[in-house]
Amino acid sequence: MKLSDINIRDPFVLKDGDTYYLYGTRAKDFGRNVGGFDVYSSKDLKVWSEPAVCFDSKKNGFNREVNWAPEVHRYNGSYYMFATFTRENNLRGVFILKADNPLGPFEPYSDGAVTPRDMECLDGTLYVDKKGEPYLVFCHEHTQIIDGTVCLLKLSSNLKRAQSEPVLLFHGSSPDWADKKPQGEHYITDGPFMYRTTGGELLLIWSTFIKGKYAQCVAKSDNKEIDGKFIHLPPLITNDGGHGMIFKAGNKLMLTYHTPNKTNYERPAFRELEDTGDTIKIK
């Protein structure tokens, strides 16, 4: 298969050995009640395998509504999938699944959602600090609070549960370039992902809408760590692409994201990045 044949949202690439593994939200019906997640594999980022089911949400009782944004991290010798599902109380939350290899099958692992029970949350990503301590960076949805946020909480070392209350990093309305909206109109935040530059700067990429188009944005910690104040830099992409992540392909630094942001038309896209040491730029 080619990328143009793959209809997913929220693409995430894991490089393991000499193989790239591509995960994402099944785009049908905006990822609602789609029954789980697939994985595609490739040696060259050009030719991809047919999709293989890596998590069956029906079998595991997770198909209540949304099946969103799977991302897989290798941590302490195992593979952990962070994904968003609708909980029994009808609020979305971030769950952690586990497998012995990137192809799965992934199985439920965390003690329920690791995000707070009373918060509508999505798009959790793993961040491990310089001391080796794991954190969850996630979004508190605009559907509940109008001005969506990006938040942080500490995870237990085994990734089973949260070990702190959420800490606010920023609102969707925070950037100077954010659309100025009438009171009551929503600011969307989604797709956070952490990246440390060659110069040691800590970046947080995320997505929102700018002038009605999906956009890939970037912010930088003012103290090079997760507890700093995040300064918003100029967006990377403003022409209807977003929910990206960053990975290495040989000596190249790559961004993958989905575009267009239109149900049933989404495709993963790859763009090479330049790491300037201070920030990242599209090459």
CSV table of C-alpha atoms in Angstrom, one decimal:
chain,number,residue,atom,x,y,z
A,1,MET,CA,0.0,0.0,0.0
A,2,LYS,CA,1.0,3.6,-0.5
A,3,LEU,CA,0.3,6.4,2.0
A,4,SER,CA,-2.4,7.7,-0.4
A,5,ASP,CA,-4.3,4.4,0.2
A,6,ILE,CA,-4.3,4.7,4.0
A,7,ASN,CA,-7.4,6.5,5.4
A,8,ILE,CA,-6.5,7.3,9.0
A,9,ARG,CA,-6.4,10.3,11.3
A,10,ASP,CA,-3.8,11.1,14.0
A,11,PRO,CA,-0.9,9.2,12.4
A,12,PHE,CA,1.9,7.9,14.7
A,13,VAL,CA,5.1,6.3,13.6
A,14,LEU,CA,7.2,4.0,15.8
A,15,LYS,CA,10.7,3.0,14.5
A,16,ASP,CA,11.7,-0.4,16.0
A,17,GLY,CA,14.7,-2.1,14.6
A,18,ASP,CA,14.7,-1.7,10.8
A,19,THR,CA,10.9,-1.4,10.6
A,20,TYR,CA,8.5,1.5,10.8
A,21,TYR,CA,5.1,0.9,12.3
A,22,LEU,CA,2.2,3.3,11.5
A,23,TYR,CA,-0.8,3.6,13.8
A,24,GLY,CA,-3.8,5.9,13.6
A,25,THR,CA,-7.5,6.5,14.1
A,26,ARG,CA,-9.7,4.6,11.7
A,27,ALA,CA,-11.2,7.6,9.9
A,28,LYS,CA,-14.6,6.1,9.2
A,29,ASP,CA,-17.3,8.0,11.0
A,30,PHE,CA,-14.6,10.2,12.7
A,31,GLY,CA,-13.3,7.2,14.6
A,32,ARG,CA,-16.5,6.5,16.4
A,33,ASN,CA,-17.5,2.9,17.2
A,34,VAL,CA,-14.9,1.6,14.7
A,35,GLY,CA,-13.9,-1.4,16.8
A,36,GLY,CA,-10.2,-0.7,17.4
A,37,PHE,CA,-7.0,0.1,15.8
A,38,ASP,CA,-4.7,-1.1,13.0
A,39,VAL,CA,-1.0,-1.1,12.4
A,40,TYR,CA,0.8,-0.8,9.0
A,41,SER,CA,4.5,-1.7,8.6
A,42,SER,CA,7.2,-0.5,6.2
A,43,LYS,CA,10.9,-0.7,5.6
A,44,ASP,CA,11.1,2.5,3.6
A,45,LEU,CA,8.1,4.8,4.5
A,46,LYS,CA,6.9,4.4,0.9
A,47,VAL,CA,5.5,0.8,0.6
A,48,TRP,CA,3.3,-0.3,3.5
A,49,SER,CA,1.7,-3.5,4.5
A,50,GLU,CA,-2.0,-4.1,4.6
A,51,PRO,CA,-3.6,-3.1,7.9
A,52,ALA,CA,-3.3,-5.6,10.7
A,53,VAL,CA,-5.6,-5.3,13.7
A,54,CYS,CA,-3.5,-4.5,16.8
A,55,PHE,CA,-6.3,-3.7,19.3
A,56,ASP,CA,-9.8,-5.1,19.2
A,57,SER,CA,-11.9,-2.6,21.2
A,58,LYS,CA,-15.1,-4.7,20.8
A,59,LYS,CA,-13.5,-7.8,22.3
A,60,ASN,CA,-12.2,-5.7,25.2
A,61,GLY,CA,-15.3,-3.7,25.9
A,62,PHE,CA,-13.8,-0.3,24.8
A,63,ASN,CA,-16.1,0.3,21.8
A,64,ARG,CA,-18.6,2.5,23.6
A,65,GLU,CA,-18.0,5.5,21.2
A,66,VAL,CA,-14.6,7.0,20.3
A,67,ASN,CA,-11.5,5.0,19.4
A,68,TRP,CA,-9.0,7.8,18.9
A,69,ALA,CA,-5.4,8.7,18.6
A,70,PRO,CA,-3.4,5.5,19.3
A,71,GLU,CA,0.3,6.1,19.8
A,72,VAL,CA,2.9,3.5,20.8
A,73,HIS,CA,6.0,4.0,22.9
A,74,ARG,CA,8.7,1.5,23.8
A,75,TYR,CA,9.2,1.8,27.6
A,76,ASN,CA,11.2,-0.5,29.9
A,77,GLY,CA,11.3,-3.2,27.3
A,78,SER,CA,7.6,-3.3,26.5
A,79,TYR,CA,5.2,-1.5,24.1
A,80,TYR,CA,2.6,0.8,25.5
A,81,MET,CA,-0.3,2.2,23.5
A,82,PHE,CA,-1.9,5.5,24.7
A,83,ALA,CA,-5.4,5.9,23.3
A,84,THR,CA,-8.6,7.7,23.9
A,85,PHE,CA,-11.9,5.9,24.5
A,86,THR,CA,-15.3,6.9,25.9
A,87,ARG,CA,-15.8,5.7,29.4
A,88,GLU,CA,-18.8,4.3,31.2
A,89,ASN,CA,-19.7,7.8,32.4
A,90,ASN,CA,-19.8,9.0,28.8
A,91,LEU,CA,-16.7,11.2,29.2
A,92,ARG,CA,-13.6,10.5,27.1
A,93,GLY,CA,-10.4,9.5,28.8
A,94,VAL,CA,-6.9,8.3,28.0
A,95,PHE,CA,-6.2,4.6,28.6
A,96,ILE,CA,-2.9,2.8,28.4
A,97,LEU,CA,-2.6,-0.6,26.7
A,98,LYS,CA,0.3,-3.0,26.6
A,99,ALA,CA,1.9,-5.5,24.2
A,100,ASP,CA,5.1,-7.5,23.8
A,101,ASN,CA,5.8,-6.2,20.3
A,102,PRO,CA,4.7,-3.4,18.0
A,103,LEU,CA,2.2,-5.5,16.1
A,104,GLY,CA,0.3,-6.4,19.3
A,105,PRO,CA,-2.2,-7.6,20.2
A,106,PHE,CA,-2.4,-4.8,22.7
A,107,GLU,CA,-4.4,-5.5,25.9
A,108,PRO,CA,-5.9,-3.2,28.5
A,109,TYR,CA,-3.2,-2.3,31.1
A,110,SER,CA,-3.8,0.8,33.1
A,111,ASP,CA,-6.3,0.9,36.0
A,112,GLY,CA,-9.0,2.4,33.9
A,113,ALA,CA,-8.4,5.8,32.4
A,114,VAL,CA,-5.3,7.6,33.7
A,115,THR,CA,-7.0,11.0,33.2
A,116,PRO,CA,-9.4,12.3,35.9
A,117,ARG,CA,-12.8,10.7,36.0
A,118,ASP,CA,-14.7,14.0,35.9
A,119,MET,CA,-12.7,15.5,33.0
A,120,GLU,CA,-13.4,15.1,29.2
A,121,CYS,CA,-9.9,14.3,28.0
A,122,LEU,CA,-8.2,13.1,24.8
A,123,ASP,CA,-4.9,12.6,23.0
A,124,GLY,CA,-2.5,11.5,25.7
A,125,THR,CA,1.2,11.3,24.9
A,126,LEU,CA,4.1,9.9,27.0
A,127,TYR,CA,6.9,12.2,28.1
A,128,VAL,CA,9.9,10.9,30.1
A,129,ASP,CA,12.0,13.6,31.8
A,130,LYS,CA,15.8,13.7,32.3
A,131,LYS,CA,15.4,11.7,35.5
A,132,GLY,CA,13.5,8.9,33.8
A,133,GLU,CA,10.2,9.9,35.3
A,134,PRO,CA,7.1,9.3,33.1
A,135,TYR,CA,4.4,11.9,32.6
A,136,LEU,CA,1.2,12.1,30.6
A,137,VAL,CA,0.6,15.2,28.4
A,138,PHE,CA,-3.0,15.4,27.3
A,139,CYS,CA,-5.8,17.8,26.3
A,140,HIS,CA,-8.8,18.8,28.4
A,141,GLU,CA,-11.5,19.0,25.8
A,142,HIS,CA,-13.2,22.2,24.6
A,143,THR,CA,-16.5,20.3,24.6
A,144,GLN,CA,-16.5,20.5,28.4
A,145,ILE,CA,-14.6,23.7,29.2
A,146,ILE,CA,-15.0,25.8,25.9
A,147,ASP,CA,-11.4,27.1,26.0
A,148,GLY,CA,-9.5,23.8,25.6
A,149,THR,CA,-6.3,23.2,27.4
A,150,VAL,CA,-3.1,21.1,27.3
A,151,CYS,CA,-2.3,19.6,30.7
A,152,LEU,CA,0.3,17.4,32.4
A,153,LEU,CA,0.1,14.8,35.1
A,154,LYS,CA,2.7,12.5,36.6
A,155,LEU,CA,2.4,8.7,36.0
A,156,SER,CA,3.5,5.8,38.2
A,157,SER,CA,6.8,4.3,37.1
A,158,ASN,CA,4.9,1.2,35.8
A,159,LEU,CA,2.4,3.5,33.8
A,160,LYS,CA,-0.5,1.9,35.7
A,161,ARG,CA,-2.1,5.0,37.1
A,162,ALA,CA,-1.8,8.8,37.6
A,163,GLN,CA,0.3,10.0,40.6
A,164,SER,CA,-0.6,13.7,40.6
A,165,GLU,CA,-3.5,16.0,39.8
A,166,PRO,CA,-3.4,17.7,36.4
A,167,VAL,CA,-1.3,20.8,35.9
A,168,LEU,CA,-2.4,23.4,33.3
A,169,LEU,CA,0.3,24.1,30.6
A,170,PHE,CA,-1.8,26.5,28.4
A,171,HIS,CA,-5.2,27.2,26.9
A,172,GLY,CA,-6.1,27.1,23.2
A,173,SER,CA,-6.6,30.9,23.4
A,174,SER,CA,-3.1,31.5,24.8
A,175,PRO,CA,-1.0,32.1,21.6
A,176,ASP,CA,-0.8,35.7,20.4
A,177,TRP,CA,-1.7,34.4,16.9
A,178,ALA,CA,-4.9,32.6,18.2
A,179,ASP,CA,-8.2,33.7,16.6
A,180,LYS,CA,-9.9,36.2,18.8
A,181,LYS,CA,-13.4,34.8,19.3
A,182,PRO,CA,-16.6,36.1,20.9
A,183,GLN,CA,-17.2,34.9,24.5
A,184,GLY,CA,-18.6,31.4,24.4
A,185,GLU,CA,-17.0,30.2,21.2
A,186,HIS,CA,-14.7,27.2,21.5
A,187,TYR,CA,-10.9,27.0,21.3
A,188,ILE,CA,-9.8,23.5,20.3
A,189,THR,CA,-6.6,21.8,21.6
A,190,ASP,CA,-5.5,18.3,20.4
A,191,GLY,CA,-2.6,16.1,19.5
A,192,PRO,CA,0.2,17.1,21.9
A,193,PHE,CA,3.6,15.5,21.4
A,194,MET,CA,7.0,16.3,23.0
A,195,TYR,CA,10.3,16.7,21.2
A,196,ARG,CA,13.8,17.7,22.5
A,197,THR,CA,16.0,19.6,20.1
A,198,THR,CA,19.7,19.0,19.5
A,199,GLY,CA,20.3,22.1,21.5
A,200,GLY,CA,18.3,20.8,24.5
A,201,GLU,CA,15.2,22.8,24.1
A,202,LEU,CA,11.9,21.1,25.0
A,203,LEU,CA,9.2,21.6,22.4
A,204,LEU,CA,5.5,20.7,22.5
A,205,ILE,CA,3.7,20.4,19.2
A,206,TRP,CA,-0.1,20.5,19.2
A,207,SER,CA,-3.0,21.3,16.9
A,208,THR,CA,-5.9,23.7,16.7
A,209,PHE,CA,-7.8,25.7,14.1
A,210,ILE,CA,-6.6,29.0,12.7
A,211,LYS,CA,-9.0,31.0,10.5
A,212,GLY,CA,-11.1,27.9,10.2
A,213,LYS,CA,-8.3,25.6,9.0
A,214,TYR,CA,-6.6,22.8,11.0
A,215,ALA,CA,-3.1,23.8,12.0
A,216,GLN,CA,0.1,22.2,13.4
A,217,CYS,CA,1.5,24.4,16.1
A,218,VAL,CA,4.6,24.4,18.3
A,219,ALA,CA,5.5,25.8,21.7
A,220,LYS,CA,8.8,25.9,23.7
A,221,SER,CA,9.4,25.6,27.4
A,222,ASP,CA,11.2,28.6,28.8
A,223,ASN,CA,13.3,26.4,31.2
A,224,LYS,CA,13.9,23.4,28.9
A,225,GLU,CA,11.7,21.2,31.0
A,226,ILE,CA,8.1,20.2,31.3
A,227,ASP,CA,7.4,22.4,34.3
A,228,GLY,CA,8.4,25.6,32.4
A,229,LYS,CA,6.2,28.2,30.8
A,230,PHE,CA,5.4,27.3,27.2
A,231,ILE,CA,6.1,30.1,24.7
A,232,HIS,CA,4.1,29.9,21.5
A,233,LEU,CA,6.1,30.0,18.3
A,234,PRO,CA,4.8,30.5,14.7
A,235,PRO,CA,2.7,27.5,13.5
A,236,LEU,CA,4.4,24.9,11.3
A,237,ILE,CA,1.4,24.2,9.1
A,238,THR,CA,-1.8,26.3,8.6
A,239,ASN,CA,-3.3,24.8,5.5
A,240,ASP,CA,-5.6,22.1,6.9
A,241,GLY,CA,-3.1,19.6,8.4
A,242,GLY,CA,-2.4,18.6,12.0
A,243,HIS,CA,-2.3,16.1,14.9
A,244,GLY,CA,1.3,15.4,14.1
A,245,MET,CA,4.3,13.7,15.8
A,246,ILE,CA,8.0,13.7,15.2
A,247,PHE,CA,10.3,10.7,14.4
A,248,LYS,CA,13.7,9.9,13.0
A,249,ALA,CA,14.2,8.2,9.7
A,250,GLY,CA,17.9,7.5,9.3
A,251,ASN,CA,19.6,10.9,9.5
A,252,LYS,CA,16.3,12.7,8.7
A,253,LEU,CA,13.9,14.2,11.2
A,254,MET,CA,10.3,13.7,10.0
A,255,LEU,CA,6.9,15.1,10.9
A,256,THR,CA,3.8,13.0,10.2
A,257,TYR,CA,0.3,14.5,10.4
A,258,HIS,CA,-3.0,14.0,8.7
A,259,THR,CA,-4.5,16.1,5.9
A,260,PRO,CA,-7.1,17.1,4.9
A,261,ASN,CA,-9.1,17.3,8.1
A,262,LYS,CA,-12.2,16.0,6.4
A,263,THR,CA,-13.9,12.8,7.4
A,264,ASN,CA,-13.2,9.9,5.1
A,265,TYR,CA,-10.6,11.9,3.1
A,266,GLU,CA,-7.8,12.0,5.7
A,267,ARG,CA,-4.3,10.7,4.7
A,268,PRO,CA,-1.0,10.6,6.6
A,269,ALA,CA,1.6,13.0,5.2
A,270,PHE,CA,5.3,13.1,5.8
A,271,ARG,CA,7.4,16.3,5.9
A,272,GLU,CA,11.1,16.6,6.6
A,273,LEU,CA,12.0,18.9,9.5
A,274,GLU,CA,15.1,20.9,10.3
A,275,ASP,CA,16.2,20.9,13.9
A,276,THR,CA,18.0,24.3,14.4
A,277,GLY,CA,18.9,23.5,18.0
A,278,ASP,CA,16.6,26.3,19.1
A,279,THR,CA,13.4,25.1,17.4
A,280,ILE,CA,12.1,23.0,14.4
A,281,LYS,CA,11.2,24.2,10.9
A,282,ILE,CA,9.7,22.5,7.8
A,283,LYS,CA,12.4,21.9,5.3
